[in-house]
Structures are given as C-alpha cells and as structure tokens.
C-alpha cells in the first residue's frame, strides 16, 4: 500500500490561504494535471465491468501521494452496476440521499440516477481546483 501524504481538501484549503490572486501558468498546469488524473480515476470506475458509481466524490476522498499521484478512497457508498447493454447506461434504483450534500447531484436526491452523479461531483471538484468557490455557485443557483 502506498503512503498518501495529504488529501485534496487540505491542498485546496492551503492554496486558498497562500494564493488569493489569479493562477500563474505553473499553478494552472499543476491544477490541470491533478484534475486530469482525477478524471482518469473516475473514468476507470465508470468503464469497469461491472461499472462502479462512487457516490461520494469530494476533495476529502481524493488522496495525494508523495509523488503527486491521485488515489480515490472511501468506497463505502460505492455501488456496482451490472448492465449488459454497454451503449446505453440504464438508470438504477439506489438508496436516495447518499454522499456529501455540497457535492451531491440533484438527481441523487431521488430514487433513479446513474454514473452521471459522479460526473456532477467531479465538475464541482474541478471548479474548486481551478479557483472557483463551488458552494457560492450552488447557493446562487437556488436564489
């Protein structure tokens, strides 16, 4: 097992304290690489057979190794989806209200949803990585 020295949430919090300005090219490149690696992790889950829906993607569940590798953790809410039709992902009934509310897709509040709830969470994490406060964005939408 590889030692993970930090999680993405701590990195984002530290980044907020240290850098209150626009990203430099170097910071943007590092952010891009982190987000690219994270999307590859989620893609691997969604393309596996059976498909795996993480259902609790958030910065706290993204670990970072001393070499800068990204590792997903906390698969306690994850679900395997068995689907023989590889071209059409059917919606599946799962337990409603799973995951962390700030990163939860609206459809996860209902009975039927699919792997796209992870994509929604991933987009919020990506926005944070690139310097947007996603909690403010979500609050503005509901007004």
PDB file of C-alpha atoms in Angstrom:
ATOM      1  CA  UNK A   1       0.000   0.000   0.000  1.00  0.00           C
ATOM      2  CA  UNK A   2       1.321   3.416  -0.959  1.00  0.00           C
ATOM      3  CA  UNK A   3       1.613   6.205   1.621  1.00  0.00           C
ATOM      4  CA  UNK A   4      -0.660   9.144   0.870  1.00  0.00           C
ATOM      5  CA  UNK A   5       0.655  12.309   2.466  1.00  0.00           C
ATOM      6  CA  UNK A   6      -2.396  14.522   2.007  1.00  0.00           C
ATOM      7  CA  UNK A   7      -5.877  14.851   0.579  1.00  0.00           C
ATOM      8  CA  UNK A   8      -7.192  17.278  -1.992  1.00  0.00           C
ATOM      9  CA  UNK A   9      -9.277  19.185   0.549  1.00  0.00           C
ATOM     10  CA  UNK A  10      -6.176  20.131   2.578  1.00  0.00           C
ATOM     11  CA  UNK A  11      -4.343  21.151  -0.599  1.00  0.00           C
ATOM     12  CA  UNK A  12      -7.248  23.371  -1.691  1.00  0.00           C
ATOM     13  CA  UNK A  13      -7.512  24.974   1.762  1.00  0.00           C
ATOM     14  CA  UNK A  14      -3.769  25.701   1.819  1.00  0.00           C
ATOM     15  CA  UNK A  15      -3.950  27.067  -1.723  1.00  0.00           C
ATOM     16  CA  UNK A  16      -6.723  29.459  -0.636  1.00  0.00           C
ATOM     17  CA  UNK A  17      -4.606  30.784   2.230  1.00  0.00           C
ATOM     18  CA  UNK A  18      -1.445  31.220   0.171  1.00  0.00           C
ATOM     19  CA  UNK A  19      -2.767  32.335  -3.196  1.00  0.00           C
ATOM     20  CA  UNK A  20      -5.586  34.865  -3.318  1.00  0.00           C
ATOM     21  CA  UNK A  21      -4.619  36.008  -6.797  1.00  0.00           C
ATOM     22  CA  UNK A  22      -5.100  34.615 -10.274  1.00  0.00           C
ATOM     23  CA  UNK A  23      -3.250  31.393 -11.003  1.00  0.00           C
ATOM     24  CA  UNK A  24       0.146  31.501 -12.605  1.00  0.00           C
ATOM     25  CA  UNK A  25       0.822  29.282 -15.615  1.00  0.00           C
ATOM     26  CA  UNK A  26       2.654  26.825 -13.328  1.00  0.00           C
ATOM     27  CA  UNK A  27      -0.241  26.647 -10.860  1.00  0.00           C
ATOM     28  CA  UNK A  28      -2.685  26.189 -13.719  1.00  0.00           C
ATOM     29  CA  UNK A  29      -0.592  23.343 -15.158  1.00  0.00           C
ATOM     30  CA  UNK A  30      -0.358  21.573 -11.778  1.00  0.00           C
ATOM     31  CA  UNK A  31      -4.116  22.031 -11.264  1.00  0.00           C
ATOM     32  CA  UNK A  32      -4.770  20.666 -14.752  1.00  0.00           C
ATOM     33  CA  UNK A  33      -2.600  17.599 -14.097  1.00  0.00           C
ATOM     34  CA  UNK A  34      -4.362  16.889 -10.786  1.00  0.00           C
ATOM     35  CA  UNK A  35      -7.802  17.222 -12.358  1.00  0.00           C
ATOM     36  CA  UNK A  36      -6.805  15.101 -15.363  1.00  0.00           C
ATOM     37  CA  UNK A  37      -5.595  12.319 -13.055  1.00  0.00           C
ATOM     38  CA  UNK A  38      -8.791  12.542 -11.024  1.00  0.00           C
ATOM     39  CA  UNK A  39     -10.974  12.293 -14.141  1.00  0.00           C
ATOM     40  CA  UNK A  40      -8.970   9.236 -15.235  1.00  0.00           C
ATOM     41  CA  UNK A  41      -9.707   7.579 -11.869  1.00  0.00           C
ATOM     42  CA  UNK A  42     -13.433   8.217 -12.234  1.00  0.00           C
ATOM     43  CA  UNK A  43     -13.375   7.120 -15.882  1.00  0.00           C
ATOM     44  CA  UNK A  44     -11.754   3.843 -14.811  1.00  0.00           C
ATOM     45  CA  UNK A  45     -14.585   3.215 -12.329  1.00  0.00           C
ATOM     46  CA  UNK A  46     -17.286   4.042 -14.860  1.00  0.00           C
ATOM     47  CA  UNK A  47     -15.760   1.906 -17.630  1.00  0.00           C
ATOM     48  CA  UNK A  48     -15.063  -1.124 -15.440  1.00  0.00           C
ATOM     49  CA  UNK A  49     -17.256  -4.209 -15.687  1.00  0.00           C
ATOM     50  CA  UNK A  50     -19.331  -4.057 -13.580  1.00  0.00           C
ATOM     51  CA  UNK A  51     -19.497  -0.298 -13.597  1.00  0.00           C
ATOM     52  CA  UNK A  52     -18.786   1.341 -10.236  1.00  0.00           C
ATOM     53  CA  UNK A  53     -20.537   4.512  -9.115  1.00  0.00           C
ATOM     54  CA  UNK A  54     -18.545   6.105  -6.275  1.00  0.00           C
ATOM     55  CA  UNK A  55     -21.470   8.211  -4.970  1.00  0.00           C
ATOM     56  CA  UNK A  56     -19.345  10.260  -2.540  1.00  0.00           C
ATOM     57  CA  UNK A  57     -16.749  12.105  -4.605  1.00  0.00           C
ATOM     58  CA  UNK A  58     -15.371  15.083  -2.698  1.00  0.00           C
ATOM     59  CA  UNK A  59     -11.912  16.557  -2.060  1.00  0.00           C
ATOM     60  CA  UNK A  60     -11.617  14.687   1.263  1.00  0.00           C
ATOM     61  CA  UNK A  61     -11.851  11.394  -0.657  1.00  0.00           C
ATOM     62  CA  UNK A  62      -9.053  12.256  -3.080  1.00  0.00           C
ATOM     63  CA  UNK A  63      -5.677  11.291  -1.637  1.00  0.00           C
ATOM     64  CA  UNK A  64      -2.338  12.544  -2.917  1.00  0.00           C
ATOM     65  CA  UNK A  65       0.856  10.509  -2.692  1.00  0.00           C
ATOM     66  CA  UNK A  66       4.322  11.932  -2.112  1.00  0.00           C
ATOM     67  CA  UNK A  67       4.890  11.534  -5.879  1.00  0.00           C
ATOM     68  CA  UNK A  68       1.772  13.529  -6.755  1.00  0.00           C
ATOM     69  CA  UNK A  69      -0.346  10.541  -7.762  1.00  0.00           C
ATOM     70  CA  UNK A  70      -4.079  10.729  -7.144  1.00  0.00           C
ATOM     71  CA  UNK A  71      -5.903   7.939  -5.286  1.00  0.00           C
ATOM     72  CA  UNK A  72      -9.637   7.728  -4.649  1.00  0.00           C
ATOM     73  CA  UNK A  73     -10.734   6.446  -1.261  1.00  0.00           C
ATOM     74  CA  UNK A  74     -13.876   5.851   0.806  1.00  0.00           C
ATOM     75  CA  UNK A  75     -15.814   3.428  -1.339  1.00  0.00           C
ATOM     76  CA  UNK A  76     -18.318   2.828   1.475  1.00  0.00           C
ATOM     77  CA  UNK A  77     -21.206   4.238  -0.574  1.00  0.00           C
ATOM     78  CA  UNK A  78     -19.998   2.894  -3.929  1.00  0.00           C
ATOM     79  CA  UNK A  79     -22.323   0.676  -5.958  1.00  0.00           C
ATOM     80  CA  UNK A  80     -21.639  -1.824  -8.686  1.00  0.00           C
ATOM     81  CA  UNK A  81     -23.968  -1.561 -11.662  1.00  0.00           C
ATOM     82  CA  UNK A  82     -24.457  -4.701 -13.719  1.00  0.00           C
ATOM     83  CA  UNK A  83     -25.609  -3.783 -17.200  1.00  0.00           C
ATOM     84  CA  UNK A  84     -25.407  -5.964 -20.285  1.00  0.00           C
ATOM     85  CA  UNK A  85     -26.042  -3.045 -22.677  1.00  0.00           C
ATOM     86  CA  UNK A  86     -22.687  -1.270 -22.997  1.00  0.00           C
ATOM     87  CA  UNK A  87     -24.044   1.505 -25.235  1.00  0.00           C
ATOM     88  CA  UNK A  88     -26.879   2.653 -23.022  1.00  0.00           C
ATOM     89  CA  UNK A  89     -26.374   3.110 -19.312  1.00  0.00           C
ATOM     90  CA  UNK A  90     -29.678   2.404 -17.674  1.00  0.00           C
ATOM     91  CA  UNK A  91     -30.724   4.282 -14.585  1.00  0.00           C
ATOM     92  CA  UNK A  92     -30.619   2.232 -11.448  1.00  0.00           C
ATOM     93  CA  UNK A  93     -32.536   2.484  -8.233  1.00  0.00           C
ATOM     94  CA  UNK A  94     -30.253   3.125  -5.269  1.00  0.00           C
ATOM     95  CA  UNK A  95     -30.589   4.459  -1.797  1.00  0.00           C
ATOM     96  CA  UNK A  96     -31.587   8.108  -2.008  1.00  0.00           C
ATOM     97  CA  UNK A  97     -29.711  10.896  -0.239  1.00  0.00           C
ATOM     98  CA  UNK A  98     -26.246   9.368  -0.430  1.00  0.00           C
ATOM     99  CA  UNK A  99     -22.999  11.277  -0.376  1.00  0.00           C
ATOM    100  CA  UNK A 100     -21.971  14.668   0.914  1.00  0.00           C
ATOM    101  CA  UNK A 101     -24.633  17.306   0.289  1.00  0.00           C
ATOM    102  CA  UNK A 102     -22.266  20.001  -1.055  1.00  0.00           C
ATOM    103  CA  UNK A 103     -21.071  17.649  -3.809  1.00  0.00           C
ATOM    104  CA  UNK A 104     -24.309  15.741  -4.402  1.00  0.00           C
ATOM    105  CA  UNK A 105     -26.030  15.862  -7.779  1.00  0.00           C
ATOM    106  CA  UNK A 106     -29.690  16.948  -7.583  1.00  0.00           C
ATOM    107  CA  UNK A 107     -30.878  13.650  -9.099  1.00  0.00           C
ATOM    108  CA  UNK A 108     -29.183  11.714  -6.279  1.00  0.00           C
ATOM    109  CA  UNK A 109     -31.938  13.029  -4.010  1.00  0.00           C
ATOM    110  CA  UNK A 110     -34.405  10.854  -5.910  1.00  0.00           C
ATOM    111  CA  UNK A 111     -34.675   7.128  -6.485  1.00  0.00           C
ATOM    112  CA  UNK A 112     -33.238   6.838 -10.002  1.00  0.00           C
ATOM    113  CA  UNK A 113     -29.816   8.002 -11.092  1.00  0.00           C
ATOM    114  CA  UNK A 114     -26.731   6.692 -12.841  1.00  0.00           C
ATOM    115  CA  UNK A 115     -22.971   7.253 -13.072  1.00  0.00           C
ATOM    116  CA  UNK A 116     -23.533  10.873 -14.065  1.00  0.00           C
ATOM    117  CA  UNK A 117     -23.909  11.818 -10.397  1.00  0.00           C
ATOM    118  CA  UNK A 118     -20.153  11.221 -10.104  1.00  0.00           C
ATOM    119  CA  UNK A 119     -19.571  13.495 -13.105  1.00  0.00           C
ATOM    120  CA  UNK A 120     -21.552  16.245 -11.365  1.00  0.00           C
ATOM    121  CA  UNK A 121     -19.430  15.901  -8.209  1.00  0.00           C
ATOM    122  CA  UNK A 122     -16.295  15.794 -10.334  1.00  0.00           C
ATOM    123  CA  UNK A 123     -17.247  19.076 -12.030  1.00  0.00           C
ATOM    124  CA  UNK A 124     -17.612  20.795  -8.646  1.00  0.00           C
ATOM    125  CA  UNK A 125     -14.221  19.472  -7.541  1.00  0.00           C
ATOM    126  CA  UNK A 126     -12.714  20.674 -10.823  1.00  0.00           C
ATOM    127  CA  UNK A 127     -14.170  24.134 -10.307  1.00  0.00           C
ATOM    128  CA  UNK A 128     -12.561  24.251  -6.864  1.00  0.00           C
ATOM    129  CA  UNK A 129      -9.215  23.074  -8.214  1.00  0.00           C
ATOM    130  CA  UNK A 130      -9.273  25.930 -10.726  1.00  0.00           C
ATOM    131  CA  UNK A 131     -10.148  28.524  -8.099  1.00  0.00           C
ATOM    132  CA  UNK A 132     -13.941  28.798  -8.016  1.00  0.00           C
ATOM    133  CA  UNK A 133     -15.910  28.565  -4.780  1.00  0.00           C
ATOM    134  CA  UNK A 134     -18.487  25.947  -5.758  1.00  0.00           C
ATOM    135  CA  UNK A 135     -20.528  26.364  -2.593  1.00  0.00           C
ATOM    136  CA  UNK A 136     -21.174  30.015  -3.536  1.00  0.00           C
ATOM    137  CA  UNK A 137     -22.044  28.916  -7.079  1.00  0.00           C
ATOM    138  CA  UNK A 138     -24.597  26.381  -5.822  1.00  0.00           C
ATOM    139  CA  UNK A 139     -26.168  28.923  -3.443  1.00  0.00           C
ATOM    140  CA  UNK A 140     -26.527  31.470  -6.256  1.00  0.00           C
ATOM    141  CA  UNK A 141     -28.409  28.906  -8.351  1.00  0.00           C
ATOM    142  CA  UNK A 142     -31.074  28.383  -5.684  1.00  0.00           C
ATOM    143  CA  UNK A 143     -31.854  32.096  -5.220  1.00  0.00           C
TER     144      UNK A 143
END
